[in-house]
mmCIF file of C-alpha atoms in Angstrom:
data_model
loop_
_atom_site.group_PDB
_atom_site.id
_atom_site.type_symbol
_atom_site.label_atom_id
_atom_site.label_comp_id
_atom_site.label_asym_id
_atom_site.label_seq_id
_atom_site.Cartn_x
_atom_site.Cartn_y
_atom_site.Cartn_z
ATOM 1 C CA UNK A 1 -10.947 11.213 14.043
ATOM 2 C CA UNK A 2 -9.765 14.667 14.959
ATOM 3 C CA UNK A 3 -6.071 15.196 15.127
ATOM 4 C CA UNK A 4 -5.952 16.216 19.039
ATOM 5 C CA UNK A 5 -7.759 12.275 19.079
ATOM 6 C CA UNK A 6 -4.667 10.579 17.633
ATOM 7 C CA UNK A 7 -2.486 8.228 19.345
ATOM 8 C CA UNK A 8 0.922 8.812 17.197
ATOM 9 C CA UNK A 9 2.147 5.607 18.854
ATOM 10 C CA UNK A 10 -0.919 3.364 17.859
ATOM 11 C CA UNK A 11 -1.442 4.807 14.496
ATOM 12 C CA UNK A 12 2.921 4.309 13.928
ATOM 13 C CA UNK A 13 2.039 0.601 14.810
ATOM 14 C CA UNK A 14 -0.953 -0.136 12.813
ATOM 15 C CA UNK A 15 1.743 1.486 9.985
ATOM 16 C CA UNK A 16 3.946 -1.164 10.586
ATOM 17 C CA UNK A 17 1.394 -3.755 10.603
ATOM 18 C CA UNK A 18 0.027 -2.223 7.090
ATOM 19 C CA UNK A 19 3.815 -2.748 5.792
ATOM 20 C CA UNK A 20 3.802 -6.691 6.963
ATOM 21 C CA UNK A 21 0.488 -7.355 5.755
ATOM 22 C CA UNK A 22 1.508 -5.926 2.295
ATOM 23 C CA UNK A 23 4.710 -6.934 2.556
ATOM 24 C CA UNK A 24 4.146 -10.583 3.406
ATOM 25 C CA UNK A 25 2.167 -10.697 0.503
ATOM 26 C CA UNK A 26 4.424 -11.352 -2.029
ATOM 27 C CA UNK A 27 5.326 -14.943 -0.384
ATOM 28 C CA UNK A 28 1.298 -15.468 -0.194
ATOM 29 C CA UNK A 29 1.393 -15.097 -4.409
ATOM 30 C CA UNK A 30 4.447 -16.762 -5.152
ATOM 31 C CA UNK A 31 2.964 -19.712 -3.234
ATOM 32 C CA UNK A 32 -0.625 -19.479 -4.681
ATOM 33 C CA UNK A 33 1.208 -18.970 -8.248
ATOM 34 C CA UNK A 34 1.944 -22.602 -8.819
ATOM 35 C CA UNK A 35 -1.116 -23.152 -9.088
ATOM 36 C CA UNK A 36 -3.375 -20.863 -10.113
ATOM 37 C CA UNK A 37 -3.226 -18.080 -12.957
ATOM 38 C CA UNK A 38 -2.471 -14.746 -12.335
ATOM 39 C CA UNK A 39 -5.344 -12.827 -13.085
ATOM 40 C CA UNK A 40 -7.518 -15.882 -11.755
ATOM 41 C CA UNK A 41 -5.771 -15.101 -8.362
ATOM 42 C CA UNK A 42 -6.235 -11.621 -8.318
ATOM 43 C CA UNK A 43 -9.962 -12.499 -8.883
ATOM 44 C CA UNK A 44 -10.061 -14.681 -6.239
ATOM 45 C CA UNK A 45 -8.075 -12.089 -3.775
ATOM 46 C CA UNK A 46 -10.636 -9.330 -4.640
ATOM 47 C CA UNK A 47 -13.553 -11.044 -4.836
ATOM 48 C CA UNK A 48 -12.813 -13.297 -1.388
ATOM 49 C CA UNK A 49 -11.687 -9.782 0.388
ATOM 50 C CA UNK A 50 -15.338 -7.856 -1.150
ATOM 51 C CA UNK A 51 -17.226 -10.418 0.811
ATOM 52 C CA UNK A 52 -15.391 -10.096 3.793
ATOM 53 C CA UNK A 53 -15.576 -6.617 3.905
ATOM 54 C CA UNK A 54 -19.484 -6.922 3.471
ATOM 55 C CA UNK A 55 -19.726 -9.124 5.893
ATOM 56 C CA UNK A 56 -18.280 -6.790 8.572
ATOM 57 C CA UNK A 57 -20.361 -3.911 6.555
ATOM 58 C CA UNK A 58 -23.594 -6.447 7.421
ATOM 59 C CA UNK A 59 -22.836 -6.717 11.074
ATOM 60 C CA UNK A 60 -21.911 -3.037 11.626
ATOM 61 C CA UNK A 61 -25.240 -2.000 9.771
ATOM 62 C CA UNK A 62 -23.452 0.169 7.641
ATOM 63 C CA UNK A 63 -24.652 0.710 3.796
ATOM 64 C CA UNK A 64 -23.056 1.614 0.743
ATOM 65 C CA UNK A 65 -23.704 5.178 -0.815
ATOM 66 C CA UNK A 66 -26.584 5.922 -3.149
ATOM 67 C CA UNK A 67 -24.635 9.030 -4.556
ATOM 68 C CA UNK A 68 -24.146 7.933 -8.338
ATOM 69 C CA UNK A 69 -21.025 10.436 -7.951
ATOM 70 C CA UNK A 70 -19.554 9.228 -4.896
ATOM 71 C CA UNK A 71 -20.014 5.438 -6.582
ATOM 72 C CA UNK A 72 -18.093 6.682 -9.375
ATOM 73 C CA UNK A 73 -15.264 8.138 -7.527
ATOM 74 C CA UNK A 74 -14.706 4.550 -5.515
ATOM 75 C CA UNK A 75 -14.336 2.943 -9.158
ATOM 76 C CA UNK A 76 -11.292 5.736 -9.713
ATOM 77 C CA UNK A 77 -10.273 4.851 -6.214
ATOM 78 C CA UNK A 78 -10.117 1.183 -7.118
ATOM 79 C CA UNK A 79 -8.268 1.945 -10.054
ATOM 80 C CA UNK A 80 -5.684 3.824 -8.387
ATOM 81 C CA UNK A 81 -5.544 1.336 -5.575
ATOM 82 C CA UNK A 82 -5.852 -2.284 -7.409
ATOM 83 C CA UNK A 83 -7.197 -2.335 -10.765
ATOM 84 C CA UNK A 84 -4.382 -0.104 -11.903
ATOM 85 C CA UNK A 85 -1.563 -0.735 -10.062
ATOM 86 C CA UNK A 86 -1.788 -4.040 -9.616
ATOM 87 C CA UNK A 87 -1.746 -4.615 -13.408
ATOM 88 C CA UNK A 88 1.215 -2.398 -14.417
ATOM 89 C CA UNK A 89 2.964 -4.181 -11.658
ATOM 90 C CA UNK A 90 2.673 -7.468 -12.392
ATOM 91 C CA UNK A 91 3.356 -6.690 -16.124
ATOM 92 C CA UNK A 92 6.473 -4.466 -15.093
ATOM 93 C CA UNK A 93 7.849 -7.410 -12.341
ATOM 94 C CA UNK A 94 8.108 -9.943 -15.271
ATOM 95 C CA UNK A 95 10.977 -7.415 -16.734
ATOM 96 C CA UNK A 96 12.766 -5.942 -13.802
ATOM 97 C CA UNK A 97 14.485 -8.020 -11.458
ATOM 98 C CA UNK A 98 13.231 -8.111 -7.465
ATOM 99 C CA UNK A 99 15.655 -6.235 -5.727
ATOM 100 C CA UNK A 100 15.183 -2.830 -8.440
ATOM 101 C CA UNK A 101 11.622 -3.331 -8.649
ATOM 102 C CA UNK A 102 11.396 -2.957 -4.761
ATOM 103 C CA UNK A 103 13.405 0.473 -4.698
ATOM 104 C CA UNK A 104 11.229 1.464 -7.889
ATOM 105 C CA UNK A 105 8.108 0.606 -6.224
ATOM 106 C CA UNK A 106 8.436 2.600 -2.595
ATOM 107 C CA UNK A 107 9.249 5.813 -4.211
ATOM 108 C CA UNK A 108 5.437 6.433 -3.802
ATOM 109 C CA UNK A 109 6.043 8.772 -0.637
ATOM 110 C CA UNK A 110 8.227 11.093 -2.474
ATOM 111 C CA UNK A 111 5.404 10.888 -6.025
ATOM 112 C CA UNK A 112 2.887 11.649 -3.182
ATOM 113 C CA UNK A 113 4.963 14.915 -1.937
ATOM 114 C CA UNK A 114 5.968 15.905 -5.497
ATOM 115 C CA UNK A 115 1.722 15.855 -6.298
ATOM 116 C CA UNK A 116 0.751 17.401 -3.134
ATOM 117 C CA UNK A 117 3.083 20.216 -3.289
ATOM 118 C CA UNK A 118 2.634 21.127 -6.488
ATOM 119 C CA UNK A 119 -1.278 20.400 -7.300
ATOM 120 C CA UNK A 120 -3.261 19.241 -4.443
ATOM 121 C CA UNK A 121 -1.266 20.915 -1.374
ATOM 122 C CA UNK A 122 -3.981 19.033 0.972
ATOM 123 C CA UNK A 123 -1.878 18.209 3.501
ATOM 124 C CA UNK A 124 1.276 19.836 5.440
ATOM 125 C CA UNK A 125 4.501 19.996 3.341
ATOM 126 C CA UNK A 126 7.529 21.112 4.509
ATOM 127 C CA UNK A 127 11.487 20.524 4.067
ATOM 128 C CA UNK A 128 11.635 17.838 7.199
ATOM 129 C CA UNK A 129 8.744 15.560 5.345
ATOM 130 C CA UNK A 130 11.085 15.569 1.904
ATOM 131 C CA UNK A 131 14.076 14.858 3.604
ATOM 132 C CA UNK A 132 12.307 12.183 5.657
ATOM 133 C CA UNK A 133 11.262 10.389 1.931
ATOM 134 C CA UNK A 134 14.798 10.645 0.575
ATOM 135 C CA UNK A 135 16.066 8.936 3.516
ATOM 136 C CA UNK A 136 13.478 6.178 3.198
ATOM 137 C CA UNK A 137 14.309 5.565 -0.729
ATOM 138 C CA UNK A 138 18.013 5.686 0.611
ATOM 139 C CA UNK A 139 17.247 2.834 3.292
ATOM 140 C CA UNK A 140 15.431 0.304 0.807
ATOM 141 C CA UNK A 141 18.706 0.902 -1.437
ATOM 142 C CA UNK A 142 21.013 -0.412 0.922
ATOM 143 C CA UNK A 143 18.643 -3.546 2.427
ATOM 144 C CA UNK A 144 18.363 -4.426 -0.920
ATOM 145 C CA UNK A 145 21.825 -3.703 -1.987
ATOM 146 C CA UNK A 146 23.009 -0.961 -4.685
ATOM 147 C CA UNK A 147 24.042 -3.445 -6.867
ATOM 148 C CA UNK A 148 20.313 -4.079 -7.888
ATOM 149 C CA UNK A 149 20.572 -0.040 -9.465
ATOM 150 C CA UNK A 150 22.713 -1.567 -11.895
ATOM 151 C CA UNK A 151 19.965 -2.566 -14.215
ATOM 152 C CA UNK A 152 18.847 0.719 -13.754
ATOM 153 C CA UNK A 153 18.114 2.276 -17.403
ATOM 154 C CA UNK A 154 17.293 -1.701 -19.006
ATOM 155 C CA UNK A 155 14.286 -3.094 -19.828
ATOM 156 C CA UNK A 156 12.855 0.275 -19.693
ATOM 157 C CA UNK A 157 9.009 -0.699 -20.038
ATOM 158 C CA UNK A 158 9.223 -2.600 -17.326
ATOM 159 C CA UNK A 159 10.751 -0.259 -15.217
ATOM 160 C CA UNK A 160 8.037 2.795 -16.402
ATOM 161 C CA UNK A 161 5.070 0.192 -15.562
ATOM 162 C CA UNK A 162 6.677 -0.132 -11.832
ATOM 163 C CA UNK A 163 6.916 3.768 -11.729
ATOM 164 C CA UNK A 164 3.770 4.103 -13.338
ATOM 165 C CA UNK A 165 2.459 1.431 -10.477
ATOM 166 C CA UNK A 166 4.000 3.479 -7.640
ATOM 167 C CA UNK A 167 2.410 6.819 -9.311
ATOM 168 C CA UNK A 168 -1.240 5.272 -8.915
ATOM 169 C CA UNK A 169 -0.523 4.230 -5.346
ATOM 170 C CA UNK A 170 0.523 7.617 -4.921
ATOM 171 C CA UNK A 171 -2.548 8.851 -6.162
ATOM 172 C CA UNK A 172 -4.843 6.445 -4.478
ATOM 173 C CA UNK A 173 -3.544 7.877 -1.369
ATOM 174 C CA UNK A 174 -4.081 11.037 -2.456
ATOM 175 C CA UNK A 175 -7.547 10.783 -3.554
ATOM 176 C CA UNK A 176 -8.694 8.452 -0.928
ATOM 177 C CA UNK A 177 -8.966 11.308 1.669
ATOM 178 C CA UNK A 178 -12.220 12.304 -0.342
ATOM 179 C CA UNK A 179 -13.750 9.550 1.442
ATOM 180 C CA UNK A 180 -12.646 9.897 5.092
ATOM 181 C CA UNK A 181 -16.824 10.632 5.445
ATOM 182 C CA UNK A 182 -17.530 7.165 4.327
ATOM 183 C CA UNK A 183 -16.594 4.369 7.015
ATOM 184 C CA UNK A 184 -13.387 2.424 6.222
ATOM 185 C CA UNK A 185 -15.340 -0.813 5.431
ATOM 186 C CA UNK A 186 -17.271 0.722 2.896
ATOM 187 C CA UNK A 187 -14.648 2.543 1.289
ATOM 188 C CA UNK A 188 -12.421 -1.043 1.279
ATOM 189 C CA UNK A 189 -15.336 -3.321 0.286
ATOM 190 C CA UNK A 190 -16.770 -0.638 -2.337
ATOM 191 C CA UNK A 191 -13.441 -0.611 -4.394
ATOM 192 C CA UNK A 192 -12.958 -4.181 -4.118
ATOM 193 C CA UNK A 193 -16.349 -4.791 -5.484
ATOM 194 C CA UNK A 194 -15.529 -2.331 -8.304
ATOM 195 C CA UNK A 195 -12.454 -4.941 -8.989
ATOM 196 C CA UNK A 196 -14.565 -7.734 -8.555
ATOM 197 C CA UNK A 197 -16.596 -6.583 -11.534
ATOM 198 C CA UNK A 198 -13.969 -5.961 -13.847
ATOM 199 C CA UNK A 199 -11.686 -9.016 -12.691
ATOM 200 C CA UNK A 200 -13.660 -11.981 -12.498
ATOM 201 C CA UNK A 201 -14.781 -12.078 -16.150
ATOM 202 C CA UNK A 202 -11.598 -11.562 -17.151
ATOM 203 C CA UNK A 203 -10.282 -14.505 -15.036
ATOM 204 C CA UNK A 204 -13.574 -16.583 -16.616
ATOM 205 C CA UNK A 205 -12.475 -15.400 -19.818
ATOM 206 C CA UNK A 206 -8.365 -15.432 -20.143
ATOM 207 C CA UNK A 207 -7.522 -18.722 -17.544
ATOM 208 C CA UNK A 208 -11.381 -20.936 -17.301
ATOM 209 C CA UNK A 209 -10.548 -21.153 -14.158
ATOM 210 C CA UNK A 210 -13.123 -24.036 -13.362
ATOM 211 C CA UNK A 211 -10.216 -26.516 -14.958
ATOM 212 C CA UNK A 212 -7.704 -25.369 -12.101
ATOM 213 C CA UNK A 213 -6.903 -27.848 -9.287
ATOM 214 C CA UNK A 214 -5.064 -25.911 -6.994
ATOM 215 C CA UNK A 215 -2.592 -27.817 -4.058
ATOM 216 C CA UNK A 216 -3.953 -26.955 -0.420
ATOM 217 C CA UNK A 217 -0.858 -24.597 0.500
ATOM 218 C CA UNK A 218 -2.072 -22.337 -2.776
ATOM 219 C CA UNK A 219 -5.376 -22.771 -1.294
ATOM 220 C CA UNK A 220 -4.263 -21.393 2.154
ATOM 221 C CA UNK A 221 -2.033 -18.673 0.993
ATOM 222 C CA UNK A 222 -4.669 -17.390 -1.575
ATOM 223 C CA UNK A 223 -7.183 -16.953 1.250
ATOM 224 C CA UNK A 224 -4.352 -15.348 3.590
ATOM 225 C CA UNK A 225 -3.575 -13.205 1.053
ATOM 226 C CA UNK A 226 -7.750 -12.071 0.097
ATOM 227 C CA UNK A 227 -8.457 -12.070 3.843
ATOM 228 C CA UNK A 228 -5.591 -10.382 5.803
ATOM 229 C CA UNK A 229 -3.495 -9.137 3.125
ATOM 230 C CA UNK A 230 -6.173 -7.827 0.650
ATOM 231 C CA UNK A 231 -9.411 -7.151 3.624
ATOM 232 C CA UNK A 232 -8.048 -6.312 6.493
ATOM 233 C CA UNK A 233 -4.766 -4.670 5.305
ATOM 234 C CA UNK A 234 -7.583 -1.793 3.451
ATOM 235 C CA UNK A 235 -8.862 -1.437 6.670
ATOM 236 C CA UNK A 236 -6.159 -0.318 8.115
ATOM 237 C CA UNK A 237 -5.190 1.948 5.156
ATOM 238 C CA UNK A 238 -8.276 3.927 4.775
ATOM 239 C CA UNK A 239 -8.209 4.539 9.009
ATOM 240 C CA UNK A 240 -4.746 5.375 8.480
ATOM 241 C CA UNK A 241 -5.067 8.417 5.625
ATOM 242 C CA UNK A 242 -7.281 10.084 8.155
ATOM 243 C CA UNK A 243 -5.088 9.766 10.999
ATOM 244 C CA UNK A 244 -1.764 9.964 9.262
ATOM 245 C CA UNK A 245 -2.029 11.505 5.862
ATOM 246 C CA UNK A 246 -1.334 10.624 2.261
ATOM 247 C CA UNK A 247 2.458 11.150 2.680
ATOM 248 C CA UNK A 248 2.369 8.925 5.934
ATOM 249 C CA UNK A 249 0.750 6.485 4.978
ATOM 250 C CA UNK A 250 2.663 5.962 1.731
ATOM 251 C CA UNK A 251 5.508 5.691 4.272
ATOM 252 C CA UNK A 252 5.047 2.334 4.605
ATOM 253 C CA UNK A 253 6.222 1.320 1.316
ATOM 254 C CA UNK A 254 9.601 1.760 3.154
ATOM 255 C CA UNK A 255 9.103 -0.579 6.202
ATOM 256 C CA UNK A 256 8.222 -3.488 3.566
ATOM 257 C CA UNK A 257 12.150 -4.461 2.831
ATOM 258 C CA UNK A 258 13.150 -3.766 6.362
ATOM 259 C CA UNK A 259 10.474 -6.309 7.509
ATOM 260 C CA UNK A 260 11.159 -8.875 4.840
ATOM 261 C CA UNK A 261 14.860 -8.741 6.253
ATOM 262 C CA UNK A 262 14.021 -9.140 9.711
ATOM 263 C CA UNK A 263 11.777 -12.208 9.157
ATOM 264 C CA UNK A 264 14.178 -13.743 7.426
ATOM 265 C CA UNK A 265 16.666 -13.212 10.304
ATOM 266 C CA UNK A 266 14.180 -14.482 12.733
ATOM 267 C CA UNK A 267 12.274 -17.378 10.814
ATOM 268 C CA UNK A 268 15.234 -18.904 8.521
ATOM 269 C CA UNK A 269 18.087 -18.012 10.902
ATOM 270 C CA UNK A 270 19.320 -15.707 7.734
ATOM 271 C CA UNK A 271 22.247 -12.488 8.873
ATOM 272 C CA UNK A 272 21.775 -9.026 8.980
ATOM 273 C CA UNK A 273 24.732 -7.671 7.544
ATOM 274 C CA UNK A 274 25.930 -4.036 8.473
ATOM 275 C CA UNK A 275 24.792 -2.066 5.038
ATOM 276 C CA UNK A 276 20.880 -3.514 5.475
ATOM 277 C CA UNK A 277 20.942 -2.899 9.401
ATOM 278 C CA UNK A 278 21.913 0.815 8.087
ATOM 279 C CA UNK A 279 19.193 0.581 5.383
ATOM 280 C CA UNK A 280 16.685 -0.448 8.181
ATOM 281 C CA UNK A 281 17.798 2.523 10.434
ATOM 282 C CA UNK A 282 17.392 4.992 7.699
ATOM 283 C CA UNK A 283 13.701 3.393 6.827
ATOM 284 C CA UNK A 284 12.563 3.643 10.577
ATOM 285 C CA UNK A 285 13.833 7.320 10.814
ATOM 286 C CA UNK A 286 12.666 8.405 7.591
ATOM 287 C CA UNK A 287 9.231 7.048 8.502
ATOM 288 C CA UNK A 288 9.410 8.954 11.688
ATOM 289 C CA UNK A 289 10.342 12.201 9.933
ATOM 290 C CA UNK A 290 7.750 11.957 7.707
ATOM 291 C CA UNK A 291 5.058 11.036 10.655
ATOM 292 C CA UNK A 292 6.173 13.429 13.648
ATOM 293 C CA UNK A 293 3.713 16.300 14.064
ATOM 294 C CA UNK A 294 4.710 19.880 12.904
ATOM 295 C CA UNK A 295 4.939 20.632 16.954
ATOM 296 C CA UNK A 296 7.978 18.205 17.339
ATOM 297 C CA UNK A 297 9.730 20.010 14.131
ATOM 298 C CA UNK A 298 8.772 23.598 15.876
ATOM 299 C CA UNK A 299 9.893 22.395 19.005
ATOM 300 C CA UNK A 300 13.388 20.897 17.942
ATOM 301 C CA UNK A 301 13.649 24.181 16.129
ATOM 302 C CA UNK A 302 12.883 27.101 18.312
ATOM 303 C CA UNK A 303 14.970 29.300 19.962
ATOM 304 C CA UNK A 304 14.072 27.970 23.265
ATOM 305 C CA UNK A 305 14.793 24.300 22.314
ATOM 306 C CA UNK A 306 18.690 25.229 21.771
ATOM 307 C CA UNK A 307 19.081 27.621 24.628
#
C-alpha cells in the first residue's frame, strides 16, 4: 500500500482497535489462568490462532514461502514477536507489580526510535516523533498513577525481563517491515506456526495438559484470546507497519491503559479521575504526534503557516 493510498483516519482506527484487542487480553488470561497452565495456554493461543490464520491463508489461495531464508527470518520474527517476549514477560510480571509493569512495558515506541535512529534509520525520525513518545510514556504514568514508580529500582530481574520484553517488541516491529512483500496472513500464521512448534511440546512436556479440565468461561476466554486477540489482532499489525511504520505502530502500547480505563468507566460504572483523564489526553496526542505525516509538521512550521 503506497503512502499517497493511506487513509490516516482508518489506519489511526484500526490502531486503536490493535490497542483493545491487545489490551483486553490480559482479562482473557487472567480468566483462562484458573484453569489452565501457563505455558499450556500460550500453546493453545498460538496453536488455535496458526489454524485460523491458515484457514483464511486456504480461502485466499495464498501459500507460504519456499525461501529457506525468508522461513528463517519468520522464526526470528516470531521470536521477537511471541516466543521471546511473551516469555520474559510473563517471567518478569510475577516480580513487578501491574501498574509499573504497564509503564515498563509501552516504552517500546521510544526503544523503537532509539534503534531506528541510531542503527536501522528505516523510517522518518525527527524531533516531533520523540517528543510525541515521551508524551505517551508520560500519559500511561499518570492513568496508572506515579505512585506505581515507587518500586522502581526493586526486584530488578523482573523489571530487566519487562524491558527486555518491550526491547523485542521493539524489534519485532522493526524487523517485520522485511516482510511487507509477504501478505499479512502469511506473515501472522507463519510466526505463529514457528511458536506452535516450539510451544506445544513444551506444554506436553512441563503441564500434561491432557489431565486439565478447564471451566467453560476459561474455555471461552482462551479461544477469544487465540482468535481475536492472538489471529486477528496480527492481522492488523502486520497491515499496520506498512501503512504506519515501526514507531506508529508501537504507538499503541500507549492507548492500552487509556482503554482499560475507559472500559472500566463504561462497563463497571468505575470514575475517571482528573490525573488519568490527563494521562489519556497525553496518550491520544502523543499517538497523534507520532502518526501525523511529515506534511502536517512542515505545514504547522512554515513561514506561511504563522503569517
Amino acid at each position: 500500500m503506497t503512502p499517497s493510498k493511506i487513509s490516516l483516519p482508518l489506519e489511526i482506527g484500526l490502531l486503536v482497535v490493535l490497542a483493545l484487542l491487545w489490551g483486553s487480553s490480559y482479562l482473557f488470561i487472567k480468566i483462562a489462568l484458573t484453569d489452565i497452565p501457563p505455558v499450556t495456554l500460550i500453546a493453545i493461543r498460538v496453536g488455535i490462532a496458526s489454524l485460523f490464520l491458515f484457514a483464511i491463508m486456504s480461502w485466499r489461495g495464498e501459500h507460504f514461502p519456499r525461501d529457506g531464508k525468508v522461513i528463517g527470518m519468520l522464526l526470528i520474527q516470531s521470536v521477537f514477536n511471541s516466543l521471546g517476549a511473551w516469555t520474559v514477560l510473563a517471567w518478569g510480571q510475577q516480580h513487578v507489580e501491574s501498574g509499573l509493569a504497564s509503564v515498563l512495558n509501552s516504552t517500546s515506541p521510544v526503544f523503537v526510535f532509539l534503534i531506528t535512529a541510531l542503527l536501522t534509520r528505516h523510517e522518518r525520525i525527527d524531533r516531533f516523533r520523540l517528543a510525541g513518545a515521551c508524551l505517551g510514556i508520560a500519559g500511561v504514568v499518570l492513568i496508572v498513577g506515579p505512585g506505581a514508580l515507587t518500586g522502581l529500582g526493586l526486584h530488578l530481574g523482573g523489571q530487566i525481563a519487562i524491558i527486555t520484553g518491550a526491547i523485542l517488541y521493539a524489534g519485532a516491529a522493526i524487523y517485520g517491515k522485511r516482510f511487507n512483500t509477504l501478505p499479512a496472513t502469511v506473515t501472522a500464521a507463519a510466526t505463529m506456526i514457528w511458536a506452535s512448534i516450539f510451544l506445544v511440546p513444551a506444554s506436553l512436556v512441563l503441564d500434561q495438559p491432557w489431565a486439565i479440565t478447564p471451566s467453560i468461561p476459561a474455555i471461552l476466554a482462551t479461544l477469544a484470546l487465540s482468535v481475536f486477540c492472538t489471529a486477528i489482532a496480527l492481522l492488523i499489525y502486520f497491515r499496520l507497519l506498512r501503512t504506519l511504520g515501526s514507531i506508529g505502530v508501537a504507538s499503541q502500547s500507549y492507548l492500552r491503559a487509556g482503554i482499560g480505563v475507559v472500559l472500566g468507566s463504561l462497563l463497571l460504572g468505575e470514575t475517571i479521575s482528573p490525573p488519568v483523564l490527563a494521562g489519556i489526553l497525553c496518550t491520544l496526542v502523543g499517538v497523534a504526534i507520532i502518526n501525523l505525516p511529515r506534511t502536517f509538521w512542515q505545514a504547522s512550521t512554515s513561514p506561511s503557516a504563522k503569517s
